[in-house]
Structure formats: structure tokens, C-alpha cells
Tab-separated table of C-alpha atoms and ligand atoms in Angstrom:
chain	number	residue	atom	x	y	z
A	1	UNK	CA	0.000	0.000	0.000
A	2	UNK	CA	1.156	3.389	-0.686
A	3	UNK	CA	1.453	6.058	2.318
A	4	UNK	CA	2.058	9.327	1.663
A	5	UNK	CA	1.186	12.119	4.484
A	6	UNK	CA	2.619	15.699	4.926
A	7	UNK	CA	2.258	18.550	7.740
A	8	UNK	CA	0.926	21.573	6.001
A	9	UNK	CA	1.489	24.626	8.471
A	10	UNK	CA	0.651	28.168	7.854
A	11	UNK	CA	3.471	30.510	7.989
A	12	UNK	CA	2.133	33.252	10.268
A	13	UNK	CA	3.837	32.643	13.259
A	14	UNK	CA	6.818	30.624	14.835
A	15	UNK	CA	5.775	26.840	14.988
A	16	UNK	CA	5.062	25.739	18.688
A	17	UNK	CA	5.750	22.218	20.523
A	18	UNK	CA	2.081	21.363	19.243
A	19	UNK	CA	3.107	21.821	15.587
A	20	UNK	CA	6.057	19.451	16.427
A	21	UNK	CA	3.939	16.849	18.100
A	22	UNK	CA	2.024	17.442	14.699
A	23	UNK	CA	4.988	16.939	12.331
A	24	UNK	CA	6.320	14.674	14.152
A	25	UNK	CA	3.408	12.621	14.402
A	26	UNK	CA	2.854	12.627	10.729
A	27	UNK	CA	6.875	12.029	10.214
A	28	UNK	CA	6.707	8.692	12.059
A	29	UNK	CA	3.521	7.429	10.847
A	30	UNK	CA	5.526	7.506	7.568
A	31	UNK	CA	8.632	6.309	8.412
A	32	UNK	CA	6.651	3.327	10.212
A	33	UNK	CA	4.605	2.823	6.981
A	34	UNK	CA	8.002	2.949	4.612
A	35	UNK	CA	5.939	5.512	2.979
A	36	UNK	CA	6.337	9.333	2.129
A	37	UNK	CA	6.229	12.522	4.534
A	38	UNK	CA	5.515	15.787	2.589
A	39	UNK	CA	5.565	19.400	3.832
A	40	UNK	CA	3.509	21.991	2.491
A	41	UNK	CA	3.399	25.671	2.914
A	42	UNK	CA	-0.451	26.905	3.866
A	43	UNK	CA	-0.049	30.694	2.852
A	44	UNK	CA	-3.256	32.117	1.363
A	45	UNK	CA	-3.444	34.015	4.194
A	46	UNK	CA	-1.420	36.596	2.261
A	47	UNK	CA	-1.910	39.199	4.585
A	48	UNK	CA	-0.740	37.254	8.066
A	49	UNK	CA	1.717	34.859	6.200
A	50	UNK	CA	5.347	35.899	6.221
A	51	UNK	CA	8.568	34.785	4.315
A	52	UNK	CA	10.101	35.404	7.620
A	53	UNK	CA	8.248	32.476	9.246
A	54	UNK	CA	8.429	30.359	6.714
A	55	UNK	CA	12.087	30.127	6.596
A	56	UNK	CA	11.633	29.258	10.422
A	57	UNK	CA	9.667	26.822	9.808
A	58	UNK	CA	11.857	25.318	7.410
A	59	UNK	CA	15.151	25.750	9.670
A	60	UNK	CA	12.608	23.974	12.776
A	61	UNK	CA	11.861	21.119	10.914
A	62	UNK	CA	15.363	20.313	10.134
A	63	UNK	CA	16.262	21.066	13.718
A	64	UNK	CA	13.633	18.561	14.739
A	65	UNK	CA	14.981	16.132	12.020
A	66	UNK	CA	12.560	16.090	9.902
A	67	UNK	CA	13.144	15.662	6.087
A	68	UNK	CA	11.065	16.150	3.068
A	69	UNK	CA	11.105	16.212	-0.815
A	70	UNK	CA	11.547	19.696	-2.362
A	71	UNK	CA	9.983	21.733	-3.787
A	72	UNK	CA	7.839	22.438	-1.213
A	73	UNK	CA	4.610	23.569	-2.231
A	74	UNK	CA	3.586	27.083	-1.641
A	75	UNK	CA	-0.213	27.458	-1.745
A	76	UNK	CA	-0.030	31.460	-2.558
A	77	UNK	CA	1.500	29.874	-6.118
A	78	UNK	CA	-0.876	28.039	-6.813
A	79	UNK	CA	-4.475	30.592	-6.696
A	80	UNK	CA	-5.255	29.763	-9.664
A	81	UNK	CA	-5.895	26.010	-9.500
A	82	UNK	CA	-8.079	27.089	-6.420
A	83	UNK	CA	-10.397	29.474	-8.277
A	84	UNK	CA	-10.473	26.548	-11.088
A	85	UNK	CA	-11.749	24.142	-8.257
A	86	UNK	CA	-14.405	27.267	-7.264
A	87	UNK	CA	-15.376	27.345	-10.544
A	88	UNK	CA	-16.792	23.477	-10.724
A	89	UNK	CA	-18.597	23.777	-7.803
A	90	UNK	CA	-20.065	27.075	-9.052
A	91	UNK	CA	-21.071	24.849	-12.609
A	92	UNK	CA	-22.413	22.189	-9.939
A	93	UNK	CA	-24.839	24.797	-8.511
A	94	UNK	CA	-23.752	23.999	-5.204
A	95	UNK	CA	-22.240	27.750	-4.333
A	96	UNK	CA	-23.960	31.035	-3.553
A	97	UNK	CA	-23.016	34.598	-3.303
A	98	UNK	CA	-24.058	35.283	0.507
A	99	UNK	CA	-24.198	39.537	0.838
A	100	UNK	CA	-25.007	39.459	4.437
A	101	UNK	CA	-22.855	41.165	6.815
A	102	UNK	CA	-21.559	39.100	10.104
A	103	UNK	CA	-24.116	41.258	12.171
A	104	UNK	CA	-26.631	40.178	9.276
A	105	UNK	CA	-25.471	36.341	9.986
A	106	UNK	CA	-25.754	36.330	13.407
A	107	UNK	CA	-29.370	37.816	13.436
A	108	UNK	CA	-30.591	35.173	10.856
A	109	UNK	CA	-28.381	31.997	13.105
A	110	UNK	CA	-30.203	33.407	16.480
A	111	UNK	CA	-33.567	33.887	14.650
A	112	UNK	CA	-33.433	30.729	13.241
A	113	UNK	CA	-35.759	27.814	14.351
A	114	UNK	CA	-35.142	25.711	17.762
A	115	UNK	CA	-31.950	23.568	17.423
A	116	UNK	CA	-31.073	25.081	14.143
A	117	UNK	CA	-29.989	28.062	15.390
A	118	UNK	CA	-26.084	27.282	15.730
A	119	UNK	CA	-24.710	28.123	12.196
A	120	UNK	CA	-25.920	29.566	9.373
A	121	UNK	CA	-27.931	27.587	7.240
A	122	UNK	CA	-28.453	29.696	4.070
A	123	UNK	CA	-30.899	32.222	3.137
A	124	UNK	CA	-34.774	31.811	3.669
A	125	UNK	CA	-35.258	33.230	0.555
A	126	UNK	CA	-32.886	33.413	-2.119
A	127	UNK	CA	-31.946	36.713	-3.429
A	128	UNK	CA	-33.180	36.770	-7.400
A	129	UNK	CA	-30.611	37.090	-10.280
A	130	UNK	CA	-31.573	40.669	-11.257
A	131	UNK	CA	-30.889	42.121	-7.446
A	132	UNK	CA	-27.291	39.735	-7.475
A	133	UNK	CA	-26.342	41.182	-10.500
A	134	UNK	CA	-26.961	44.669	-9.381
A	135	UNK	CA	-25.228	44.572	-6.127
A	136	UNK	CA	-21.667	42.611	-7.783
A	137	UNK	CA	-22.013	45.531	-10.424
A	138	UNK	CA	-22.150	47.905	-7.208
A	139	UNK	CA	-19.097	46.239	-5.828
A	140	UNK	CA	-20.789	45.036	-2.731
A	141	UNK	CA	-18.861	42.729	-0.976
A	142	UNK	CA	-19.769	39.263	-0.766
A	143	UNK	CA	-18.888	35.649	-0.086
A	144	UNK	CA	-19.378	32.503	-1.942
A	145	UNK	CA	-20.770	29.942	0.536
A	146	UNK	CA	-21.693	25.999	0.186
A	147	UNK	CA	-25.569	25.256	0.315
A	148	UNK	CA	-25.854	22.075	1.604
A	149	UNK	CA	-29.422	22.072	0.361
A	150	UNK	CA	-27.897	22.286	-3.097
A	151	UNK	CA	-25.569	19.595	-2.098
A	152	UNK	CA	-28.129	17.460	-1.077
A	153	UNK	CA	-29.956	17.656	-4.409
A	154	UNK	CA	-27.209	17.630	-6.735
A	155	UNK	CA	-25.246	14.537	-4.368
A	156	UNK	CA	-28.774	12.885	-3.781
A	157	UNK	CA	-28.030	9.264	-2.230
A	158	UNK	CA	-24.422	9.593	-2.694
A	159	UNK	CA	-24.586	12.428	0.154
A	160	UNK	CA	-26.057	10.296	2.879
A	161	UNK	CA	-23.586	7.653	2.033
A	162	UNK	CA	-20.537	9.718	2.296
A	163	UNK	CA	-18.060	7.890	4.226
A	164	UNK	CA	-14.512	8.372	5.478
A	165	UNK	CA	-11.693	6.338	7.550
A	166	UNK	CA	-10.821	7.655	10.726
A	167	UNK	CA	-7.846	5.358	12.136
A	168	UNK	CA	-8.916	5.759	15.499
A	169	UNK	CA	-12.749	5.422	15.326
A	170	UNK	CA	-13.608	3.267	11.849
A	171	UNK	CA	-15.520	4.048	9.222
A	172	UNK	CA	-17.516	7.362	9.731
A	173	UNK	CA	-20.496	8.922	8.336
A	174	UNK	CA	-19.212	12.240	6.922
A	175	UNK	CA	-22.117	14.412	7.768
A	176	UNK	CA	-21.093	17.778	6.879
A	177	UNK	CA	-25.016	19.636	8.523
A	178	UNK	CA	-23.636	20.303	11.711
A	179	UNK	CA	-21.206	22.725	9.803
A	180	UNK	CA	-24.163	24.216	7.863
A	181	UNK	CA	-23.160	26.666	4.636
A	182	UNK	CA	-19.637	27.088	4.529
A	183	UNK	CA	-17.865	30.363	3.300
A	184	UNK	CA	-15.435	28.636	0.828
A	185	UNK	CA	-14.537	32.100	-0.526
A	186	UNK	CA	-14.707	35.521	-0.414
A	187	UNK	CA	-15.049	38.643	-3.158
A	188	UNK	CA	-11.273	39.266	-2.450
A	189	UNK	CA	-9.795	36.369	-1.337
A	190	UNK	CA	-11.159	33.669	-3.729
A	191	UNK	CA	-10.237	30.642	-2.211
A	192	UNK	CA	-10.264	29.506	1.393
A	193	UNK	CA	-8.296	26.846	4.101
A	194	UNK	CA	-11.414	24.599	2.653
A	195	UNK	CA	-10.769	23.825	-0.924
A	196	UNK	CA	-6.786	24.758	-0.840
A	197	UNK	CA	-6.598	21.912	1.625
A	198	UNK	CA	-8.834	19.177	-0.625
A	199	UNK	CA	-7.566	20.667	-3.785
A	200	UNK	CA	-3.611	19.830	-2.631
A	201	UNK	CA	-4.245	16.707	-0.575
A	202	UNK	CA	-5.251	15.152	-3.999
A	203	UNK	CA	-3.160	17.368	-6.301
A	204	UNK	CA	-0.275	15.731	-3.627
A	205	UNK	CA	-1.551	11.903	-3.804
A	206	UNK	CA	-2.527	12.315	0.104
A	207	UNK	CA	-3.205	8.893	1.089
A	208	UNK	CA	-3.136	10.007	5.185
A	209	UNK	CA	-3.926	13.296	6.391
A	210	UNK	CA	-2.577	13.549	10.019
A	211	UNK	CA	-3.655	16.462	11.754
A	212	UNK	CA	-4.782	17.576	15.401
A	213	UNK	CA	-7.980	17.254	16.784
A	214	UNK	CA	-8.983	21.139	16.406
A	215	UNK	CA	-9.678	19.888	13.015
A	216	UNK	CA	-11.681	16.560	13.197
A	217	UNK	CA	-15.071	19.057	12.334
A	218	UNK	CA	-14.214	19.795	8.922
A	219	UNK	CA	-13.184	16.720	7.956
A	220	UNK	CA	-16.774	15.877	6.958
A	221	UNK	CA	-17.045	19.086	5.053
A	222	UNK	CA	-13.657	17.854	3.111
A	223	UNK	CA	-14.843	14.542	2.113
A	224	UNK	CA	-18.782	16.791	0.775
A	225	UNK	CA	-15.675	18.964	-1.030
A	226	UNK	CA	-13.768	15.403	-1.953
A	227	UNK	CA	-17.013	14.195	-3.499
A	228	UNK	CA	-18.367	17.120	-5.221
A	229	UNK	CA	-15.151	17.518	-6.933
A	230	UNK	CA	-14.699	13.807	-8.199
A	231	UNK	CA	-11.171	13.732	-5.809
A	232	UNK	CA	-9.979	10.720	-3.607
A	233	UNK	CA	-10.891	10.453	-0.305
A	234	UNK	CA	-7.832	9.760	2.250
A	235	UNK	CA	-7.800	8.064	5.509
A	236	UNK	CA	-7.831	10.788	8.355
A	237	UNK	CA	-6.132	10.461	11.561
A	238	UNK	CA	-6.830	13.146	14.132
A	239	UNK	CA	-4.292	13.357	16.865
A	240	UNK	CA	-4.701	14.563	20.353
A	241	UNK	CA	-3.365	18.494	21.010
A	242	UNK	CA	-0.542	18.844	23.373
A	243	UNK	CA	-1.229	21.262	26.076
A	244	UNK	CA	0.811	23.807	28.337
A	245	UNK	CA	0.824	23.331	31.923
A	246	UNK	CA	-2.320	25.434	32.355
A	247	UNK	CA	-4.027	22.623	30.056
A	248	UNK	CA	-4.347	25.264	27.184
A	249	UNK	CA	-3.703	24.337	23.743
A	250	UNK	CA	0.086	26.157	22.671
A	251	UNK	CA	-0.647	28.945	20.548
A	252	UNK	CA	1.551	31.011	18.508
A	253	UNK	CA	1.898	33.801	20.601
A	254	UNK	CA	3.419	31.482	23.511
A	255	UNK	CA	6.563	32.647	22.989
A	256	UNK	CA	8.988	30.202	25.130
A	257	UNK	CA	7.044	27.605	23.424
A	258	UNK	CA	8.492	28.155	19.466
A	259	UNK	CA	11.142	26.110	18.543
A	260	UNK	CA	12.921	28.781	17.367
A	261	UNK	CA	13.194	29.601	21.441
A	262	UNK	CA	14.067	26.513	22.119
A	263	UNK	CA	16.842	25.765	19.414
A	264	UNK	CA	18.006	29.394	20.410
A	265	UNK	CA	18.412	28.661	23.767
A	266	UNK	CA	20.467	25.581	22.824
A	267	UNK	CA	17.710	22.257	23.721
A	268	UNK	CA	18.254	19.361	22.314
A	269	UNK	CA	15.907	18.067	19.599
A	270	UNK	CA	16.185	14.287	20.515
A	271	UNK	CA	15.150	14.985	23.803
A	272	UNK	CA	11.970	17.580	22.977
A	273	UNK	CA	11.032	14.043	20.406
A	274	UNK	CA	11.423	11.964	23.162
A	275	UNK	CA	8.617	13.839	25.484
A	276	UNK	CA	6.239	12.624	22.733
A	277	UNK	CA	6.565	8.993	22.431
B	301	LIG	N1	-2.723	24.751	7.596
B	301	LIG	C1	-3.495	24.207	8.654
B	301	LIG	C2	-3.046	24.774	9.987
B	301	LIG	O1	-2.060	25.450	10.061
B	301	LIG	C3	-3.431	22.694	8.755
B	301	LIG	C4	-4.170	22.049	7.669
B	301	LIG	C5	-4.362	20.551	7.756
B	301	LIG	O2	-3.532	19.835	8.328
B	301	LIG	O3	-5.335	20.112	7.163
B	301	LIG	O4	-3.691	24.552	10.975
């Protein structure tokens, strides 16, 4: 069998000891599977991505031990294949341009009926071509967001039978409604986390996406994504989230925490890789 997995950090910050345990994680699973460990650099965040961190990154993993095959992807390269992937699901009829404001969405979630009422789950009444037209000519700002109600028409039985692998729990039912309609992109940005992530995992031959626990949520929304677009679906493993000694989650602004602090002041990688076994 084939096993190829990769840690895909954003460049916005320093990495912390729970991107290690992340790498890492990902690293051995590979080296245990005689398989392939890729790195790939998340940066469509134009704005809080930096060159600076990514060259940290980059000098951490090697630090750590890590290897990889270059080049190393760079998403903000690649914007083009994301608006392409936009695009089909726009032919699909499964996007819409959502005007609202936030203030706008959180009226309509908090309006909505009993035990709906956590996300947003579309419009109540679509807004008709003539008035969309009008305000895109006006430059209003907007956001393309999934309708799951589309999805569930255009999928039909194929969306209740969506199914993933998580190596911890089985076989899962990938049931994307507790996420309700997804912004996958906005008027300026046209591409988000969402479909960069899918679009890459395939474009990369993903066979095992490794990544923390924060992200075990979406994972249903990538395999709707996965499906609508015709791509593969990979085996997910979610791994637990190191914590500090408060029990929070390390964040990027914990600054004794970065590797970079830590190779600075002179730790030893082995031993930092040992604490995670
Ligand atoms: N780029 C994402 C992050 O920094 C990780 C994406 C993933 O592993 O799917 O959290």
C-alpha cells in the first residue's frame, strides 16, 4: 500500500511544541509505513503569512529532524488552480453569493428555528438574479458559501452515504449539517483553508492526512468537497493536542514555546522528540 502524508502549516507565526507533536506525528507514521512525509506551505493568508516564518519553519523542521522532498509547495502559487476548483462547484450549482454582513449572519443563526440556530444555514429566501447582479455591479462585498441544500440535491443518495476512515474510530459517516453553509470564498480572497486543503491533498496523492484534533469538524465538510469535486478520499487520523501546563492548547503567541526559542536557547531536539513517544 502506498502512504504518503505531509504537515501543512501556515506561515504566520513561529511553529510551537504542538506543531512538532504534529509533524512529528505525521513524520513517524511515515517512516513506520516505509511511505512518504511531505511538507507543504499553507499561505493564502497573504496578509498574516510571512517569508520570515516560513524560513523558520523550514530551519525547525530540520532542527527537529525532519526531512522532506523539495519543492515544497507554496499554496499562494498556486491561486489559480483554487479558483479553477471554485469554478466546478459554481457549474455544480452547489455555491452562492451570501451579501449578508456578520451582524446580518448572526441575526438570521439566532432567529433561526429551535436547534437550528447554531450556524448559518443559508438564506430563507434566495436573493433573485436581477438584485445579485446589481449589487456585484455595485461592488458590494460578498462571499461565496456551500448550500448544503444544493448539495443534497445535486449529491442525492451519494450524500447520505458519504463515508470516510478515521484510524482511530472506523468508518464514519461524513455528515457535513452540523457545519451548515460554509464560506469557501470571499469577493477578495477567492479561495479559502477549505478547498486549498482538498484541492492539494489530492493534487499531492494524500493517502493520510494527520492532523490535530482542532480539526476533526471539517473533515466531513472535506470529504462533501472530496465528493463534489470527483477527488480521492484519504484516511484521516486526528491526533490529540498537546497542552501547556495550564491545560491550554500552545498557541503562537506562547513565545517560550516556538522552537525557534528553544533551538536558540540551545535544547536538544532528541530529547523535545522523546517527550512525545
Ligand atoms: N494549515 C493548517 C493549519 O495550520 C493545517 C491544515 C491541515 O492539516 O489540514 O492549521
Amino acid at each position: 500500500m502506498t502512504f504518503r502524508t505531509r504537515f501543512a502549516p501556515s506561515p504566520s507565526g513561529h511553529l510551537h511544541l504542538g506543531h512538532a507533536f504534529s509533524a512529528w506525528t505525521a513524520w513517524e507514521a511515515a517512516q513506520a509505513a516505509e511511505g512518504e512525509f511531505i511538507l507543504r506551505i499553507e499561505d493564502i493568508d497573504t496578509t498574516r503569512c510571512k517569508r520570515e516564518f516560513e524560513q523558520s519553519i523550514f530551519e525547525d523542521l530540520i532542527w527537529l529532524g525532519l526531512d522532506w522532498p523539495e519543492p515544497v509547495r507554496r499554496q499562494s502559487e498556486h491561486f489559480a488552480d483554487y479558483d479553477s476548483a471554485l469554478e466546478r462547484l459554481k457549474a455544480l450549482g452547489v455555491v452562492y453569493r451570501c451579501f449578508k454582513t456578520r451582524r446580518e449572519i448572526l441575526e438570521d443563526i439566532a432567529r433561526a428555528p429551535h436547534g437550528m440556530g447554531e450556524v448559518y444555514r443559508g438564506p430563507s429566501e434566495p436573493i433573485s438574479p436581477a438584485e445579485e447582479s446589481e449589487r456585484v455591479e455595485q461592488g458590494e462585498a460578498f462571499a461565496w458559501r456551500l448550500s448544503l441544500d444544493h448539495c443534497r440535491d445535486h449529491l442525492g443518495a451519494a450524500y447520505t452515504a458519504m463515508r470516510f476512515v478515521d484510524t482511530e474510530r472506523g468508518e464514519q459517516a461524513a455528515d457535513p449539517e452540523a457545519l451548515g453553509d460554509v464560506v469557501l470564498a470571499r469577493k477578495d480572497v477567492g479561495t479559502s483553508y477549505h478547498i486549498a486543503v482538498v484541492h492539494d491533498d489530492a493534487l499531492q496523492a494524500i493517502t493520510h492526512v494527520i492532523r490535530g484534533e482542532d480539526l476533526r469538524d471539517v473533515t466531513p465538510l472535506h470529504v462533501l468537497l472530496q465528493t463534489l469535486l470527483g477527488l480521492p478520499v484519504p484516511t484521516y487520523t486526528h491526533h490529540r493536542l498537546l497542552l501547556d501546563d495550564t491545560g491550554k492548547r500552545f498557541a503562537k503567541r506562547d513565545k517560550a514555546a516556538t522552537l525557534k526559542d528553544m533551538r536558540e536557547r540551545g535544547l536538544s531536539a532528541p530529547d523535545l522528540l522523546q517527550g512525545f513517544r
